[in-house]
Coordinates of C-alpha atoms in Angstrom, one line a residue:
Chain A
M1289 CA 115.9 83.2 66.3
S1290 CA 114.6 80.8 64.1
K1291 CA 111.3 79.4 65.3
T1292 CA 112.4 75.7 66.8
K1293 CA 109.9 73.2 66.5
S1294 CA 107.5 71.9 69.2
V1295 CA 108.3 68.9 70.9
A1296 CA 105.3 67.1 72.3
A1297 CA 104.9 66.8 76.1
D1298 CA 104.1 69.9 78.1
V1299 CA 106.4 71.8 79.9
D1300 CA 106.1 70.9 83.2
I1301 CA 106.9 73.7 86.4
V1302 CA 105.9 72.8 89.4
P1303 CA 106.4 76.0 92.0
K1304 CA 108.5 74.9 94.9
G1305 CA 106.5 74.0 98.2
T1306 CA 103.2 73.2 96.2
D1307 CA 101.4 71.0 94.9
E1308 CA 100.0 72.7 92.3
D1309 CA 100.8 70.8 88.7
W1310 CA 101.1 73.8 86.5
V1311 CA 101.6 72.6 82.6
Y1312 CA 101.9 75.4 80.3
T1313 CA 98.8 74.6 77.5
Q1314 CA 99.4 74.2 73.4
T1315 CA 98.0 78.1 73.7
I1316 CA 100.9 79.2 75.6
K1317 CA 103.7 77.6 74.4
E1318 CA 102.7 78.7 70.9
H1319 CA 102.6 82.0 71.9
F1320 CA 105.4 82.1 73.4
F1321 CA 106.9 80.4 71.2
S1322 CA 105.6 82.5 68.4
P1323 CA 104.4 86.1 69.9
Q1324 CA 102.4 87.8 67.5
N1325 CA 102.2 91.1 66.9
L1326 CA 106.3 91.7 69.0
I1327 CA 108.6 94.1 68.4
T1328 CA 112.2 93.8 68.2
D1329 CA 113.2 97.0 67.6
A1330 CA 111.7 99.6 69.8
S1331 CA 113.4 102.1 68.5
K1332 CA 111.4 101.8 65.4
M1333 CA 108.0 102.0 66.6
K1334 CA 107.7 105.7 66.4
D1335 CA 104.0 106.6 64.4
Y1336 CA 102.1 105.5 67.6
D1337 CA 98.8 106.6 69.0
G1338 CA 99.3 106.0 72.5
L1339 CA 101.8 103.9 74.6
G1340 CA 101.5 102.6 77.7
M1341 CA 103.7 100.8 80.5
V1342 CA 103.7 98.4 83.7
G1343 CA 106.0 96.9 86.0
S1344 CA 109.2 96.7 86.9
P1345 CA 112.6 94.6 86.5
A1346 CA 112.6 94.4 90.1
C1347 CA 109.0 92.9 90.4
G1348 CA 110.0 90.4 87.3
D1349 CA 107.8 91.5 84.7
M1350 CA 107.6 94.3 82.8
M1351 CA 105.4 95.3 80.3
K1352 CA 105.4 97.6 77.2
V1353 CA 102.7 98.4 74.8
W1354 CA 102.1 100.7 71.6
I1355 CA 98.8 100.9 70.2
R1356 CA 97.6 102.3 66.7
V1357 CA 94.1 103.5 66.2
D1358 CA 92.0 104.1 64.1
K1359 CA 90.3 107.5 64.8
K1360 CA 86.6 107.7 62.9
A1361 CA 85.9 103.8 63.9
D1362 CA 87.0 104.8 67.7
K1363 CA 89.3 101.1 67.0
I1364 CA 92.3 99.6 67.9
K1365 CA 94.2 98.5 64.7
E1366 CA 97.6 97.6 65.9
M1367 CA 98.9 96.8 69.5
K1368 CA 102.0 96.1 69.3
W1369 CA 104.5 95.1 72.4
Q1370 CA 107.6 94.3 74.9
T1371 CA 107.8 92.1 77.8
F1372 CA 110.4 91.4 80.3
G1373 CA 109.4 88.3 82.7
C1374 CA 107.9 84.6 82.7
G1375 CA 106.1 82.5 80.0
S1376 CA 102.9 83.0 80.9
A1377 CA 103.9 86.8 81.0
I1378 CA 104.7 87.0 77.4
S1379 CA 102.4 84.5 76.1
A1380 CA 99.5 86.3 78.0
T1381 CA 100.8 89.6 76.4
S1382 CA 100.8 88.4 73.2
M1383 CA 97.7 86.9 73.6
L1384 CA 96.0 90.4 74.3
S1385 CA 98.0 91.6 71.3
V1386 CA 95.6 89.6 69.0
M1387 CA 92.6 89.7 71.1
V1388 CA 92.5 93.3 70.9
S1389 CA 93.1 93.8 67.1
E1390 CA 91.5 90.1 65.5
K1391 CA 88.6 91.1 63.6
G1392 CA 89.6 94.3 62.0
G1393 CA 90.6 95.6 66.0
M1394 CA 88.4 95.8 69.1
Q1395 CA 86.4 99.1 69.8
I1396 CA 88.4 101.5 72.5
E1397 CA 85.2 101.4 74.5
D1398 CA 85.6 97.4 74.5
A1399 CA 89.0 97.2 74.7
L1400 CA 89.0 99.2 78.0
K1401 CA 87.2 96.4 80.1
I1402 CA 89.4 94.2 79.2
K1403 CA 90.1 91.6 82.3
P1404 CA 93.3 89.5 83.3
Q1405 CA 90.5 86.5 83.2
D1406 CA 89.4 87.4 79.9
I1407 CA 93.0 86.6 78.7
T1408 CA 93.3 83.3 80.7
A1409 CA 90.3 81.9 79.2
R1410 CA 92.0 82.6 75.5
L1411 CA 95.1 81.1 76.3
G1412 CA 93.7 77.7 77.9
G1413 CA 94.2 78.5 81.6
L1414 CA 96.7 79.6 84.3
P1415 CA 97.6 78.5 87.8
T1416 CA 95.4 80.7 90.3
R1417 CA 98.6 82.7 91.1
K1418 CA 100.1 83.8 88.1
I1419 CA 96.9 85.7 86.9
H1420 CA 97.9 88.0 88.9
C1421 CA 101.2 88.4 88.6
S1422 CA 102.2 88.0 84.6
V1423 CA 98.3 88.9 83.0
L1424 CA 99.7 92.6 83.6
G1425 CA 98.7 92.9 80.1
D1426 CA 95.2 94.7 80.1
K1427 CA 97.0 97.4 83.2
A1428 CA 99.9 97.9 79.8
L1429 CA 96.6 98.6 78.0
L1430 CA 94.6 100.9 80.0
S1431 CA 98.2 103.0 80.3
A1432 CA 98.3 103.1 76.2
I1433 CA 94.8 103.9 75.7
N1434 CA 94.8 106.8 78.6
N1435 CA 97.8 108.1 76.3
Y1436 CA 96.0 107.9 73.2
F1437 CA 93.1 110.0 74.7
L1438 CA 95.8 112.3 76.3
K1439 CA 97.9 112.3 73.1
S1440 CA 94.8 112.9 70.5
K1441 CA 92.9 115.7 72.9
Q1442 CA 90.8 113.7 74.0
K1443 CA 91.6 114.5 78.0
D1444 CA 87.5 113.8 79.2
R1445 CA 87.9 109.8 78.1
V1446 CA 91.1 109.3 79.7
I1447 CA 90.2 106.8 82.7
K1448 CA 90.9 108.4 86.0
E1449 CA 91.8 105.6 88.1
S1450 CA 89.3 105.9 91.4
K1451 CA 91.2 102.9 92.7
R1452 CA 94.1 104.4 94.6
M1453 CA 97.7 103.2 94.0
I1454 CA 99.6 101.7 96.6
D1455 CA 102.5 100.3 95.1
K1456 CA 103.3 102.4 92.0
I1457 CA 106.9 99.3 90.7
A1458 CA 104.1 96.9 91.0
K1459 CA 100.9 99.1 90.3
V1460 CA 99.2 97.6 92.4
T1461 CA 96.1 99.7 94.0
D1462 CA 94.1 99.7 96.7
H1463 CA 91.2 97.8 94.9
D1464 CA 93.3 94.9 93.8
I1465 CA 94.8 94.1 97.6
E1466 CA 90.8 94.2 98.3
E1467 CA 90.7 91.1 95.3
A1468 CA 93.5 89.4 97.0
V1469 CA 91.7 89.6 100.7
L1470 CA 88.9 88.5 99.2
E1471 CA 90.4 85.7 97.9
G1472 CA 91.4 84.1 100.6
A1473 CA 94.7 86.3 101.5
H1474 CA 95.6 87.7 105.2
D1475 CA 98.7 88.1 105.5
L1476 CA 101.9 89.6 103.5
A1477 CA 103.4 86.4 102.1
A1478 CA 99.7 85.4 100.8
V1479 CA 99.0 89.1 99.3
Q1480 CA 102.3 89.2 97.6
K1481 CA 101.7 85.7 96.3
K1482 CA 98.8 86.9 94.4
T1483 CA 99.7 90.7 93.6
K1484 CA 104.1 91.4 94.3
A1485 CA 102.4 94.9 96.0
G1486 CA 106.1 95.7 97.6
I1487 CA 107.7 93.1 96.2
G1488 CA 110.5 95.2 94.9
N1489 CA 109.6 97.8 96.9
P1490 CA 109.3 97.2 100.3
S1491 CA 109.1 100.6 101.2
V1492 CA 105.1 100.0 101.1
I1493 CA 104.9 97.5 102.7
P1494 CA 103.3 98.6 105.8
E1495 CA 100.4 100.8 103.8
I1496 CA 99.8 97.3 102.9
E1497 CA 99.8 95.5 105.6
Q1498 CA 97.7 98.1 107.7
L1499 CA 95.1 97.7 104.1
I1500 CA 95.0 93.9 104.1
R1501 CA 93.8 93.5 108.0
F1502 CA 91.7 96.9 107.1
Y1503 CA 89.6 94.3 104.2
T1504 CA 90.4 91.1 106.7
E1505 CA 88.0 92.9 109.4
K1506 CA 85.8 94.3 107.1
Y1507 CA 84.6 90.7 105.2
F1508 CA 86.5 88.6 108.0
G1509 CA 86.3 89.7 111.1
Chain B
M987 CA 119.6 66.8 67.9
P988 CA 121.0 65.3 71.1
N989 CA 117.3 66.8 73.3
N990 CA 118.5 65.6 77.0
I991 CA 120.7 67.5 78.4
Y992 CA 120.4 66.8 82.0
L993 CA 122.0 70.5 84.0
D994 CA 120.1 70.3 86.7
Y995 CA 122.2 67.8 89.1
A996 CA 122.8 70.1 91.9
S997 CA 118.7 69.4 92.1
T998 CA 119.2 65.3 92.4
T999 CA 121.0 62.9 90.4
P1000 CA 120.0 59.6 88.8
T1001 CA 120.8 56.8 90.5
D1002 CA 123.8 55.1 89.9
P1003 CA 123.7 51.3 89.0
E1004 CA 125.8 49.5 91.0
V1005 CA 123.7 51.0 93.8
V1006 CA 120.3 49.6 91.8
K1007 CA 122.2 46.9 92.5
A1008 CA 123.3 47.3 95.8
M1009 CA 120.1 47.7 96.8
Q1010 CA 118.3 44.5 94.9
P1011 CA 118.6 42.0 97.5
Y1012 CA 116.7 43.8 100.3
W1013 CA 113.8 44.4 98.9
N1014 CA 112.8 41.1 98.3
D1015 CA 115.3 38.1 99.4
V1016 CA 116.5 39.5 102.4
Y1017 CA 112.9 42.1 103.5
G1018 CA 113.7 41.6 106.9
N1019 CA 113.1 44.1 110.1
P1020 CA 116.2 44.4 111.7
S1021 CA 115.1 44.7 114.5
S1022 CA 113.2 40.9 114.2
L1023 CA 115.0 38.8 115.8
Y1024 CA 115.0 35.4 113.5
S1025 CA 117.7 35.0 111.0
M1026 CA 116.4 36.5 108.4
G1027 CA 116.2 39.8 109.9
Q1028 CA 119.2 39.6 111.4
K1029 CA 120.2 39.5 107.6
S1030 CA 119.0 43.2 107.2
K1031 CA 120.8 44.0 110.5
K1032 CA 123.9 43.0 109.8
A1033 CA 123.6 44.8 106.8
L1034 CA 122.8 48.3 108.3
I1035 CA 125.5 47.6 110.8
A1036 CA 127.5 46.7 107.9
A1037 CA 126.8 50.4 105.7
R1038 CA 126.6 52.3 108.9
S1039 CA 130.3 51.7 109.5
A1040 CA 131.2 52.6 106.0
I1041 CA 129.5 55.7 106.2
A1042 CA 131.6 56.6 109.9
D1043 CA 134.6 55.5 108.3
T1044 CA 134.0 58.1 105.0
F1045 CA 133.5 61.0 107.9
S1046 CA 135.9 59.9 110.9
C1047 CA 133.6 59.0 113.4
Q1048 CA 131.9 56.3 115.6
P1049 CA 129.1 54.4 113.9
E1050 CA 126.9 54.9 116.8
E1051 CA 127.5 58.7 115.7
I1052 CA 125.4 58.2 112.1
I1053 CA 122.4 58.4 112.4
F1054 CA 119.8 57.4 109.3
T1055 CA 117.0 60.1 108.8
G1056 CA 113.8 60.3 105.9
G1057 CA 116.3 63.1 103.9
G1058 CA 118.7 65.9 104.2
T1059 CA 115.5 67.9 105.0
E1060 CA 114.8 65.8 107.6
S1061 CA 118.4 65.6 108.9
I1062 CA 119.0 69.7 109.1
N1063 CA 115.3 69.6 110.9
L1064 CA 116.8 67.2 113.8
A1065 CA 119.6 69.3 114.0
I1066 CA 118.0 72.5 114.7
K1067 CA 114.2 71.6 116.2
G1068 CA 116.1 68.4 117.8
L1069 CA 118.5 70.3 119.8
F1070 CA 116.3 73.4 120.7
Q1071 CA 113.4 71.5 122.5
Y1072 CA 115.9 69.7 124.8
Q1073 CA 116.8 73.1 126.1
K1074 CA 114.3 74.4 128.6
E1075 CA 116.0 77.8 128.6
P1076 CA 115.7 80.7 125.4
R1077 CA 118.9 80.1 123.7
H1078 CA 120.7 81.3 120.2
M1079 CA 121.2 80.0 117.1
I1080 CA 123.6 81.5 114.0
T1081 CA 123.3 81.3 110.7
S1082 CA 123.8 82.3 107.2
A1083 CA 122.0 84.5 104.8
I1084 CA 122.8 81.4 102.2
E1085 CA 121.3 78.6 104.1
H1086 CA 118.8 76.0 102.3
H1087 CA 115.6 76.7 103.3
A1088 CA 115.7 73.6 105.5
V1089 CA 117.8 75.7 107.4
I1090 CA 116.1 78.8 107.7
D1091 CA 112.5 77.9 107.9
S1092 CA 113.6 75.5 110.8
A1093 CA 115.6 78.0 112.6
E1094 CA 112.7 80.5 111.7
S1095 CA 110.3 77.5 113.7
I1096 CA 112.6 77.7 116.8
T1097 CA 111.7 81.8 117.2
R1098 CA 107.9 80.8 118.1
Q1099 CA 109.4 78.6 120.8
G1100 CA 111.1 82.6 122.4
H1101 CA 114.7 80.9 121.3
A1102 CA 117.1 83.8 118.9
V1103 CA 118.3 83.5 115.5
S1104 CA 120.6 85.9 113.7
I1105 CA 121.8 85.7 110.7
L1106 CA 125.3 86.1 108.7
P1107 CA 125.3 87.7 105.7
V1108 CA 127.7 87.0 103.0
D1109 CA 130.1 89.0 101.2
E1110 CA 129.5 89.8 97.4
D1111 CA 131.0 86.0 96.7
G1112 CA 128.9 84.0 99.5
L1113 CA 131.3 83.5 102.2
V1114 CA 130.3 84.2 105.4
N1115 CA 133.3 87.0 107.7
L1116 CA 134.8 85.1 110.7
K1117 CA 134.4 88.4 112.3
D1118 CA 130.3 88.5 112.1
L1119 CA 130.4 85.3 113.8
E1120 CA 132.3 87.0 116.3
T1121 CA 129.9 89.6 116.4
A1122 CA 126.6 87.8 116.3
I1123 CA 127.8 85.0 119.5
K1124 CA 126.2 85.6 122.7
D1125 CA 126.4 83.7 126.1
N1126 CA 123.6 81.4 125.3
T1127 CA 124.7 80.8 122.0
L1128 CA 123.6 77.1 121.7
L1129 CA 124.2 76.5 117.7
V1130 CA 126.0 77.3 114.7
S1131 CA 124.8 75.9 111.6
I1132 CA 126.6 77.3 108.5
M1133 CA 126.4 75.2 104.9
L1134 CA 129.6 73.6 103.3
A1135 CA 129.0 74.2 100.1
N1136 CA 126.2 76.1 98.9
N1137 CA 123.3 74.5 96.5
E1138 CA 122.8 77.8 94.3
V1139 CA 125.9 79.3 93.7
G1140 CA 128.1 76.5 94.6
T1141 CA 130.7 78.7 97.0
I1142 CA 132.4 76.8 99.0
Q1143 CA 132.7 77.8 102.9
D1144 CA 135.9 77.5 105.2
I1145 CA 134.3 75.6 107.7
R1146 CA 137.7 73.5 109.2
A1147 CA 138.5 77.2 110.2
I1148 CA 135.1 78.1 111.1
G1149 CA 135.2 74.8 113.4
N1150 CA 138.7 75.7 115.0
F1151 CA 137.3 79.2 116.0
I1152 CA 134.4 77.5 117.5
E1153 CA 136.5 74.8 119.0
K1154 CA 139.2 77.0 120.6
L1155 CA 136.5 79.6 121.8
N1156 CA 134.6 77.0 123.5
K1157 CA 137.1 76.2 125.6
K1158 CA 137.6 79.4 126.8
R1159 CA 133.6 79.8 128.0
V1160 CA 134.0 76.4 129.4
A1161 CA 136.6 78.3 131.8
K1162 CA 134.2 80.9 131.8
D1163 CA 131.3 78.6 132.9
L1164 CA 129.6 79.4 129.1
P1165 CA 127.2 76.8 127.7
K1166 CA 129.0 75.2 124.8
I1167 CA 128.3 75.8 121.2
F1168 CA 127.4 72.8 118.5
F1169 CA 128.2 73.5 114.7
H1170 CA 126.4 71.7 112.6
T1171 CA 127.0 72.2 109.0
D1172 CA 124.5 71.2 106.1
A1173 CA 126.8 68.8 103.4
C1174 CA 124.4 67.9 100.9
Q1175 CA 126.3 69.5 97.8
A1176 CA 129.6 69.0 99.0
A1177 CA 128.7 65.1 99.3
G1178 CA 131.0 63.4 96.5
A1179 CA 133.0 66.1 96.5
L1180 CA 134.7 67.5 99.1
D1181 CA 136.1 66.0 102.2
L1182 CA 133.4 65.0 104.3
D1183 CA 136.0 64.1 107.1
V1184 CA 134.4 65.8 110.7
Q1185 CA 137.7 65.6 112.6
K1186 CA 139.3 67.9 109.7
L1187 CA 136.2 70.3 109.9
H1188 CA 135.9 70.4 113.7
V1189 CA 131.6 70.2 113.6
D1190 CA 129.7 68.3 115.8
M1191 CA 126.6 67.6 113.5
M1192 CA 126.8 67.1 109.7
T1193 CA 124.0 66.5 107.1
I1194 CA 124.4 64.6 103.6
N1195 CA 121.4 63.0 101.7
G1196 CA 121.5 60.2 99.2
S1197 CA 119.9 62.7 96.0
K1198 CA 122.6 64.7 95.2
I1199 CA 125.0 61.6 95.1
Y1200 CA 124.0 59.1 93.0
G1201 CA 122.0 57.6 96.1
P1202 CA 118.3 56.9 96.1
K1203 CA 116.1 59.9 97.4
G1204 CA 114.2 60.2 100.4
I1205 CA 116.9 58.9 102.9
G1206 CA 119.8 60.9 105.0
V1207 CA 122.4 60.8 107.5
L1208 CA 123.4 63.0 110.6
Y1209 CA 126.4 62.8 111.9
K1210 CA 125.9 63.7 115.6
K1211 CA 128.6 63.7 118.0
R1212 CA 128.2 61.6 121.3
D1213 CA 127.5 64.7 123.6
V1214 CA 125.2 66.7 121.6
P1215 CA 121.9 65.8 123.3
L1216 CA 118.8 65.7 120.9
T1217 CA 115.2 64.9 121.2
A1218 CA 113.8 63.3 118.8
L1219 CA 111.8 64.4 115.9
V1220 CA 109.7 61.6 115.2
S1221 CA 108.9 58.5 118.1
G1222 CA 107.8 55.4 118.6
G1223 CA 110.1 52.1 118.1
G1224 CA 113.4 53.2 118.6
Q1225 CA 115.0 52.8 116.0
E1226 CA 118.3 55.3 115.6
R1227 CA 118.7 55.5 119.2
N1228 CA 116.2 56.8 120.1
L1229 CA 116.9 59.6 117.5
R1230 CA 114.3 58.3 114.7
S1231 CA 112.1 55.9 114.8
G1232 CA 110.0 53.7 111.7
T1233 CA 111.7 50.5 111.2
E1234 CA 114.9 51.4 109.5
N1235 CA 114.3 52.1 105.0
V1236 CA 117.2 49.0 104.3
P1237 CA 117.8 49.7 101.0
G1238 CA 118.1 53.2 101.4
I1239 CA 120.5 52.8 103.3
I1240 CA 122.1 50.7 101.8
G1241 CA 122.4 52.4 98.2
L1242 CA 123.2 55.6 100.3
A1243 CA 126.9 53.6 101.7
K1244 CA 127.0 52.1 98.3
A1245 CA 126.5 55.9 96.8
L1246 CA 128.9 57.5 99.6
E1247 CA 132.2 54.4 98.8
L1248 CA 131.6 55.5 95.1
A1249 CA 131.4 58.9 95.6
E1250 CA 134.5 58.8 97.8
K1251 CA 136.8 57.0 95.4
N1252 CA 135.4 58.6 92.3
K1253 CA 135.7 62.0 93.8
K1254 CA 139.4 63.4 93.3
K1255 CA 139.1 62.5 89.1
E1256 CA 135.7 63.5 89.2
N1257 CA 136.0 66.9 90.5
A1258 CA 139.6 67.3 88.0
R1259 CA 136.9 66.4 85.0
L1260 CA 134.1 69.0 86.1
S1261 CA 135.9 71.6 86.7
K1262 CA 137.5 72.2 83.5
M1263 CA 134.8 71.9 81.9
R1264 CA 132.8 74.4 84.3
D1265 CA 136.0 76.8 83.6
W1266 CA 135.4 76.5 80.9
L1267 CA 131.6 76.7 80.8
I1268 CA 131.8 79.8 82.7
E1269 CA 134.0 81.4 80.3
Q1270 CA 131.7 80.9 77.2
I1271 CA 129.0 82.4 79.0
L1272 CA 130.2 85.8 80.2
Q1273 CA 131.2 85.9 77.0
I1274 CA 127.4 87.0 76.6
P1275 CA 127.5 90.5 77.3
K1276 CA 126.0 91.9 79.8
T1277 CA 126.0 88.7 82.5
R1278 CA 127.8 88.3 85.4
L1279 CA 129.1 85.3 87.6
N1280 CA 127.3 84.3 90.5
G1281 CA 129.3 83.2 93.4
H1282 CA 132.9 82.7 94.0
P1283 CA 135.2 81.8 91.5
T1284 CA 137.3 79.6 92.3
K1285 CA 135.9 78.2 96.2
R1286 CA 132.9 76.8 94.4
L1287 CA 132.2 72.9 93.7
A1288 CA 133.7 71.6 90.8
N1289 CA 129.9 71.0 89.0
N1290 CA 128.2 74.5 89.9
I1291 CA 127.3 77.5 87.5
N1292 CA 126.2 80.6 88.1
I1293 CA 125.1 83.1 85.9
S1294 CA 122.7 86.4 86.0
I1295 CA 122.1 87.2 82.2
L1296 CA 120.3 90.8 82.6
D1297 CA 117.1 92.0 80.8
I1298 CA 115.9 89.0 80.6
E1299 CA 114.0 86.7 83.0
G1300 CA 114.9 82.8 84.1
E1301 CA 112.2 81.2 83.8
A1302 CA 111.5 81.9 80.1
T1303 CA 115.4 81.0 79.4
L1304 CA 114.6 77.9 80.9
L1305 CA 111.7 77.2 78.8
Y1306 CA 113.5 78.1 75.3
L1307 CA 116.2 75.7 76.8
D1308 CA 113.5 72.5 77.6
E1309 CA 112.8 72.9 74.4
I1310 CA 116.3 72.4 73.0
G1311 CA 116.2 69.3 75.4
V1312 CA 118.6 70.9 78.1
Q1313 CA 117.0 70.9 81.9
A1314 CA 118.7 74.0 83.8
S1315 CA 117.3 75.7 86.8
T1316 CA 116.7 79.7 87.7
G1317 CA 116.6 82.6 91.1
S1318 CA 113.5 83.5 89.5
A1319 CA 110.1 84.3 91.0
C1320 CA 108.6 82.7 88.9
T1321 CA 109.5 78.9 90.0
S1322 CA 109.3 79.8 93.9
E1323 CA 106.0 79.2 95.8
S1324 CA 106.7 82.7 97.2
L1325 CA 107.1 84.8 93.9
E1326 CA 110.3 86.6 95.7
P1327 CA 113.5 86.1 93.8
S1328 CA 116.7 83.1 95.4
H1329 CA 117.3 84.7 98.6
V1330 CA 121.0 83.8 98.2
I1331 CA 120.7 85.4 95.2
R1332 CA 119.7 88.5 96.6
A1333 CA 121.9 88.2 99.9
L1334 CA 125.6 87.7 97.8
G1335 CA 123.8 91.7 97.1
R1336 CA 122.5 91.4 93.7
P1337 CA 119.2 92.8 92.8
Y1338 CA 116.0 91.5 92.2
E1339 CA 116.6 92.0 88.7
A1340 CA 119.8 90.2 88.4
A1341 CA 118.1 87.8 90.4
H1342 CA 115.1 86.9 87.8
G1343 CA 117.9 86.3 85.1
S1344 CA 120.1 83.6 87.3
I1345 CA 120.5 80.4 85.3
R1346 CA 122.0 77.3 87.5
F1347 CA 123.7 74.9 85.0
T1348 CA 125.4 71.7 87.4
L1349 CA 127.4 69.6 85.4
G1350 CA 127.2 65.8 86.6
K1351 CA 128.9 62.5 85.5
H1352 CA 127.2 62.1 82.1
T1353 CA 127.7 66.1 81.3
T1354 CA 130.5 65.7 78.0
Q1355 CA 132.0 68.1 76.9
K1356 CA 129.9 67.9 73.5
D1357 CA 126.7 69.0 75.9
L1358 CA 128.2 71.5 76.8
K1359 CA 129.0 72.5 73.6
Y1360 CA 125.9 72.5 72.4
L1361 CA 124.4 74.3 75.3
V1362 CA 127.1 77.2 74.5
S1363 CA 125.7 77.1 70.5
K1364 CA 121.9 77.5 71.6
L1365 CA 121.9 80.0 74.5
P1366 CA 124.0 83.6 73.3
D1367 CA 120.1 82.8 70.3
I1368 CA 118.1 82.3 72.5
V1369 CA 119.1 85.3 75.2
E1370 CA 119.3 87.7 71.9
H1371 CA 116.3 86.6 70.9
L1372 CA 115.0 87.3 74.8
R1373 CA 116.3 90.5 75.1
K1374 CA 114.8 91.3 71.9
A1375 CA 111.0 91.2 73.3
S1376 CA 112.0 92.6 76.4
P1377 CA 112.1 96.4 77.2
V1378 CA 114.4 96.2 79.8
D1379 CA 117.9 97.9 79.8
V1380 CA 119.0 97.4 82.8
D1381 CA 122.0 99.3 83.1
M1382 CA 125.3 97.4 84.4
D1383 CA 127.8 99.9 86.1
T1384 CA 124.6 100.6 88.5
L1385 CA 123.9 97.2 88.8
D1386 CA 128.1 96.6 90.1
K1387 CA 127.4 99.9 92.1
S1388 CA 124.9 98.4 93.7
I1389 CA 126.2 95.2 94.6
K1390 CA 129.2 96.9 96.8
T1391 CA 127.1 98.9 98.2
F1392 CA 124.4 95.8 99.1
P1393 CA 123.9 96.3 103.4
R1394 CA 125.7 93.6 104.9
E1395 CA 124.5 93.0 108.2
I1396 CA 123.4 90.4 111.0
T1397 CA 120.3 90.3 111.3
E1398 CA 117.8 88.9 113.8
L1399 CA 115.3 87.0 112.9

């Protein structure tokens, strides 16, 4: 589809039941309407060095990331991606691909340090409730880098997650739940608002609730 | 490029200029409080009485059975919480899985007072099964609340049959010394499209509001049959037969009455015009591969189109539509507070991925065939573009199978 001309007004979406003024910044809109490094035909992505994936259509967001690596310099040369998700999910992945490939590429070491907050900052901000759910790009990238480590026989460099995976579908760890509790989410609904844990995978809800109680008591008990 | 194609009439409607005109005198000329004795107050009161009578005529009820409130949500809250607050013993309510949040959240709130609530499932088109209702009824059931037409998917319930069933059952219950069951219907989406005669519908309470029928926002009606005992939720000066205190919103009430009058007058013609456009648009959108209609194919509001477009996410589609000047809505989680996709689409048995990809277009009196043609000329490209960017490829057979095998059980809140 040809690029549509942007209308002057900001897109204004106010989620039901909140007073949040939810305006997508111009940067987000630019990345949404003209995504960078997007791959529209995945079958053509053959000579990549690492492939990573996160999320599921059931949770409303899913990302697939391919990387090409300059092995000598240990730099990411290129990141291609596909995203199923809302406007901020698409924009955030696009922005991440720019961040790791601009200025001749990013050192793998630095790429592993990218946090959702860094992507959000480059986008000019996102409502907090959107950050945890739609900025999954860093997790997809980590998974692609690990895949590269494995494929290039650098097993010792694989980032072993010290965190424990709670919801495999939403890729939510115990650490994510701890962080959500610290940010003020003290029940399942509130934690789900921040992390989507258990939404597409209700069988893990009892475990999530147990962790919420544990962390709530630990920090606020 | 036409840049303002509003296809979200189920969300709210523009106020009809005739309604605005009817309200006009009541802002600055006849602004008296209807409770005041002097002539300007009495003028307001007279207008209020006339509006109440006109609405009562449309409903085939008595004027004193009309309660004006601050909107549909308030009417529903009053019908449910007001009825249960009056009770001293724990009682039981039955509602459906596809009700508006005003009903579901009010139902949830009465459980905190010790009352019980059963939620009826719906079939894959959104219809409540009378047999399920029969199963759910308990000796202490006090209220059944089922919406006349659904706001998201447009499915029209057979409220007459449900009302008839409850009426007959009540006769048997009286003989057995069991308490009467009251029947409320949320008719906010149905107003202007369906018959609102409460005698024919066999309902004891019914909710409508102004903002869905080209009337003002912030004004609603609760029809309440004389024998329904309610406790007021808003106390004060005792207006609306002590059930809704506060100085009457005279301009709003006049506007609502006018809007209802116009809606009734145009109903037949508008239904015919819109249903033709609806069927055309459904047919066109379903030509896009991997799409499924949500809601009943025929028992559906004349203005409602709700379709799941698989492999893409609804909010992203809406952003593209907004960019070409089309305003619609989605059941995707991204526009909800809870990050849970639409409970209505889910209750039909659609899996999460179908709910995330659902798009609702609701037509109204300014909608033209030209608007829809424009939409149809753009939508397939938007879908194709987003699908190319998406790593998801839902298997449609699996999807259809999961709809068939979706558990449809009565659940307890």
